[in-house]
Amino acid sequence: MSVPVRRGEVLAIVGANGSGKSTLAKLLAGLYTPTHGVVTWDEVDLTTADPEQVWSRLAMLPQDIARWQVTARENITLGQGHGDDQAAVLAAAKASGADGVIARLPDGLDTNLAPSQWGGRDLSGGQWQRLAGARALYRDHAPLLICDEPTSALDPRTEEAVYDRIRALSAGRTVVLITHRLGSTRAADRIIVLDGGHLLEEGTHESILENEEGEYAAMWRAQARTYSDQPQV
């Protein structure tokens, strides 16, 4: 398939499990090298680019988050200096819903996050995801933001706040959003639907829904049924 990602657009990628969404995200980020074809940034083949230069230009919130056994502050600012800008660190934490997590830690941002038997404080899966979200949002200078199921372990209120922050950050940057939650795709400039590594459908939310027999419309109806008291036909 050939998928251009345009500068400044919000591109949503949807599809069933195993359709290739996360693989495509990692290809775009230069974390995977394609066995066939090529991935380019501004006509530069990523396999010929300096990886450090590529990674400095993107912020990524992956589906499988890293749980770094360092302080909460270092978890947010990892790879971006010492985190001396307290206001920026706290703003990123608030945007991802991690501010409440930090407020309950004994030493706040300077709490060591590690299993309790090692003298640290461990977090739940949802709390770790909020910290990972803060890490991605803290890198607000990166022109590309890739979010792979960024709210899978979050409660509805925090999920809404994270998507609000992603929409705010989309001004002047490119956002690639991978999600199963189709309500978040409505604000995307373009949606692509993958199936088995192939491009199945492409367009805006409204234009793809016009194909009532399509995969996107079927997924949309299936999710709508979970929020409706009336059966859908």
GROMACS .gro file of C-alpha atoms in nm, residues 16-190:
model
  175
   16ALA     CA    1  -0.918  -0.516   1.353
   17ASN     CA    2  -0.651  -0.669   1.575
   18GLY     CA    3  -0.362  -0.790   1.362
   19SER     CA    4  -0.445  -0.563   1.070
   20GLY     CA    5  -0.104  -0.394   1.080
   21LYS     CA    6  -0.179  -0.069   1.262
   22SER     CA    7   0.101  -0.085   1.520
   23THR     CA    8   0.346  -0.218   1.263
   24LEU     CA    9   0.274   0.079   1.039
   25ALA     CA   10   0.329   0.319   1.331
   26LYS     CA   11   0.667   0.163   1.410
   27LEU     CA   12   0.766   0.183   1.044
   28LEU     CA   13   0.679   0.554   1.041
   29ALA     CA   14   0.887   0.605   1.356
   30GLY     CA   15   1.188   0.426   1.211
   31LEU     CA   16   1.170   0.153   1.476
   32TYR     CA   17   1.116  -0.116   1.211
   33THR     CA   18   1.300  -0.146   0.881
   34PRO     CA   19   1.071  -0.252   0.594
   35THR     CA   20   1.161  -0.578   0.420
   36HIS     CA   21   0.996  -0.444   0.105
   37GLY     CA   22   0.919  -0.091  -0.006
   38VAL     CA   23   1.039   0.230   0.152
   39VAL     CA   24   0.936   0.481   0.420
   40THR     CA   25   1.035   0.841   0.354
   41TRP     CA   26   1.026   1.167   0.546
   42ASP     CA   27   1.029   1.463   0.308
   43GLU     CA   28   1.163   1.230   0.036
   44VAL     CA   29   1.446   1.105   0.262
   45ASP     CA   30   1.459   0.725   0.296
   46LEU     CA   31   1.448   0.649   0.669
   47THR     CA   32   1.701   0.369   0.625
   48THR     CA   33   1.958   0.630   0.519
   49ALA     CA   34   1.870   0.887   0.787
   50ASP     CA   35   2.041   0.933   1.123
   51PRO     CA   36   1.810   0.755   1.372
   52GLU     CA   37   1.881   1.014   1.642
   53GLN     CA   38   1.771   1.291   1.405
   54VAL     CA   39   1.451   1.102   1.323
   55TRP     CA   40   1.363   1.026   1.684
   56SER     CA   41   1.431   1.383   1.792
   57ARG     CA   42   1.152   1.491   1.557
   58LEU     CA   43   0.879   1.267   1.692
   59ALA     CA   44   0.691   1.196   2.010
   60MET     CA   45   0.544   0.849   2.044
   61LEU     CA   46   0.294   0.699   2.284
   62PRO     CA   47   0.317   0.325   2.210
   63GLN     CA   48   0.066   0.058   2.296
   64ASP     CA   49   0.324  -0.130   2.503
   65ILE     CA   50   0.456   0.131   2.742
   66ALA     CA   51   0.793   0.124   2.917
   67ARG     CA   52   0.797   0.126   3.296
   68TRP     CA   53   1.124   0.298   3.375
   69GLN     CA   54   1.246   0.239   3.731
   70VAL     CA   55   1.352   0.597   3.789
   71THR     CA   56   1.170   0.895   3.940
   72ALA     CA   57   0.832   1.014   3.814
   73ARG     CA   58   1.001   1.329   3.683
   74GLU     CA   59   1.257   1.125   3.488
   75ASN     CA   60   0.979   0.906   3.347
   76ILE     CA   61   0.821   1.218   3.197
   77THR     CA   62   1.138   1.394   3.078
   78LEU     CA   63   1.341   1.091   2.969
   79GLY     CA   64   1.569   1.180   2.679
   80GLN     CA   65   1.479   1.550   2.699
   81GLY     CA   66   1.710   1.697   2.959
   82HIS     CA   67   1.686   1.711   3.335
   83GLY     CA   68   1.326   1.831   3.367
   84ASP     CA   69   1.422   2.156   3.535
   85ASP     CA   70   1.117   2.331   3.389
   86GLN     CA   71   0.875   2.231   3.664
   87ALA     CA   72   0.582   2.412   3.503
   88ALA     CA   73   0.626   2.225   3.173
   89VAL     CA   74   0.655   1.889   3.349
   90LEU     CA   75   0.339   1.953   3.551
   91ALA     CA   76   0.152   2.079   3.244
   92ALA     CA   77   0.230   1.756   3.058
   93ALA     CA   78   0.126   1.555   3.364
   94LYS     CA   79  -0.203   1.742   3.391
   95ALA     CA   80  -0.276   1.697   3.021
   96SER     CA   81  -0.236   1.319   3.047
   97GLY     CA   82  -0.416   1.283   3.380
   98ALA     CA   83  -0.092   1.196   3.561
   99ASP     CA   84  -0.113   1.496   3.794
  100GLY     CA   85  -0.342   1.305   4.028
  101VAL     CA   86  -0.101   1.012   4.031
  102ILE     CA   87   0.191   1.240   4.117
  103ALA     CA   88  -0.006   1.419   4.389
  104ARG     CA   89  -0.051   1.087   4.573
  105LEU     CA   90   0.316   0.989   4.557
  106PRO     CA   91   0.510   1.044   4.881
  107ASP     CA   92   0.778   1.260   4.718
  108GLY     CA   93   0.576   1.384   4.421
  109LEU     CA   94   0.776   1.403   4.100
  110ASP     CA   95   1.088   1.290   4.283
  111THR     CA   96   0.939   0.960   4.399
  112ASN     CA   97   1.137   0.659   4.281
  113LEU     CA   98   0.910   0.429   4.079
  114ALA     CA   99   1.012   0.069   4.141
  115PRO     CA  100   0.870  -0.240   4.313
  116SER     CA  101   0.814  -0.179   4.683
  117GLN     CA  102   1.055  -0.456   4.780
  118TRP     CA  103   1.325  -0.248   4.613
  119GLY     CA  104   1.236   0.059   4.815
  120GLY     CA  105   1.025   0.231   4.550
  121ARG     CA  106   0.658   0.292   4.472
  122ASP     CA  107   0.490   0.082   4.204
  123LEU     CA  108   0.195   0.198   3.993
  124SER     CA  109  -0.108   0.037   3.833
  125GLY     CA  110  -0.129  -0.017   3.458
  126GLY     CA  111  -0.350   0.287   3.410
  127GLN     CA  112  -0.118   0.505   3.617
  128TRP     CA  113   0.182   0.397   3.412
  129GLN     CA  114  -0.009   0.480   3.094
  130ARG     CA  115  -0.080   0.830   3.223
  131LEU     CA  116   0.291   0.883   3.288
  132ALA     CA  117   0.372   0.755   2.939
  133GLY     CA  118   0.118   1.000   2.801
  134ALA     CA  119   0.285   1.283   2.990
  135ARG     CA  120   0.621   1.178   2.843
  136ALA     CA  121   0.482   1.204   2.489
  137LEU     CA  122   0.302   1.533   2.555
  138TYR     CA  123   0.609   1.685   2.724
  139ARG     CA  124   0.791   1.658   2.391
  140ASP     CA  125   0.571   1.935   2.252
  141HIS     CA  126   0.834   2.060   2.005
  142ALA     CA  127   0.828   1.740   1.796
  143PRO     CA  128   0.657   1.791   1.457
  144LEU     CA  129   0.520   1.433   1.455
  145LEU     CA  130   0.309   1.278   1.731
  146ILE     CA  131   0.227   0.906   1.702
  147CYS     CA  132  -0.035   0.770   1.944
  148ASP     CA  133  -0.097   0.394   1.946
  149GLU     CA  134  -0.408   0.320   2.153
  150PRO     CA  135  -0.318   0.605   2.392
  151THR     CA  136  -0.615   0.559   2.626
  152SER     CA  137  -0.665   0.181   2.643
  153ALA     CA  138  -0.615   0.171   3.023
  154LEU     CA  139  -0.775   0.505   3.112
  155ASP     CA  140  -1.114   0.593   3.258
  156PRO     CA  141  -1.359   0.787   3.035
  157ARG     CA  142  -1.294   1.131   3.188
  158THR     CA  143  -0.917   1.099   3.158
  159GLU     CA  144  -0.956   0.958   2.807
  160GLU     CA  145  -1.154   1.265   2.703
  161ALA     CA  146  -0.891   1.495   2.854
  162VAL     CA  147  -0.610   1.315   2.669
  163TYR     CA  148  -0.789   1.343   2.335
  164ASP     CA  149  -0.858   1.711   2.402
  165ARG     CA  150  -0.485   1.761   2.459
  166ILE     CA  151  -0.397   1.566   2.144
  167ARG     CA  152  -0.634   1.784   1.943
  168ALA     CA  153  -0.477   2.097   2.094
  169LEU     CA  154  -0.128   1.973   2.008
  170SER     CA  155  -0.230   1.894   1.650
  171ALA     CA  156  -0.204   2.262   1.554
  172GLY     CA  157   0.112   2.296   1.348
  173ARG     CA  158   0.215   1.932   1.374
  174THR     CA  159   0.128   1.595   1.226
  175VAL     CA  160  -0.064   1.349   1.442
  176VAL     CA  161  -0.099   0.978   1.366
  177LEU     CA  162  -0.368   0.826   1.588
  178ILE     CA  163  -0.419   0.451   1.610
  179THR     CA  164  -0.733   0.357   1.795
  180HIS     CA  165  -1.021   0.112   1.828
  181ARG     CA  166  -1.241   0.386   1.974
  182LEU     CA  167  -1.402   0.536   1.669
  183GLY     CA  168  -1.552   0.832   1.852
  184SER     CA  169  -1.201   0.979   1.859
  185THR     CA  170  -1.162   0.950   1.481
  186ARG     CA  171  -1.440   1.195   1.398
  187ALA     CA  172  -1.208   1.494   1.436
  188ALA     CA  173  -0.940   1.339   1.214
  189ASP     CA  174  -0.867   1.502   0.879
  190ARG     CA  175  -0.836   1.158   0.723
   0.00000   0.00000   0.00000
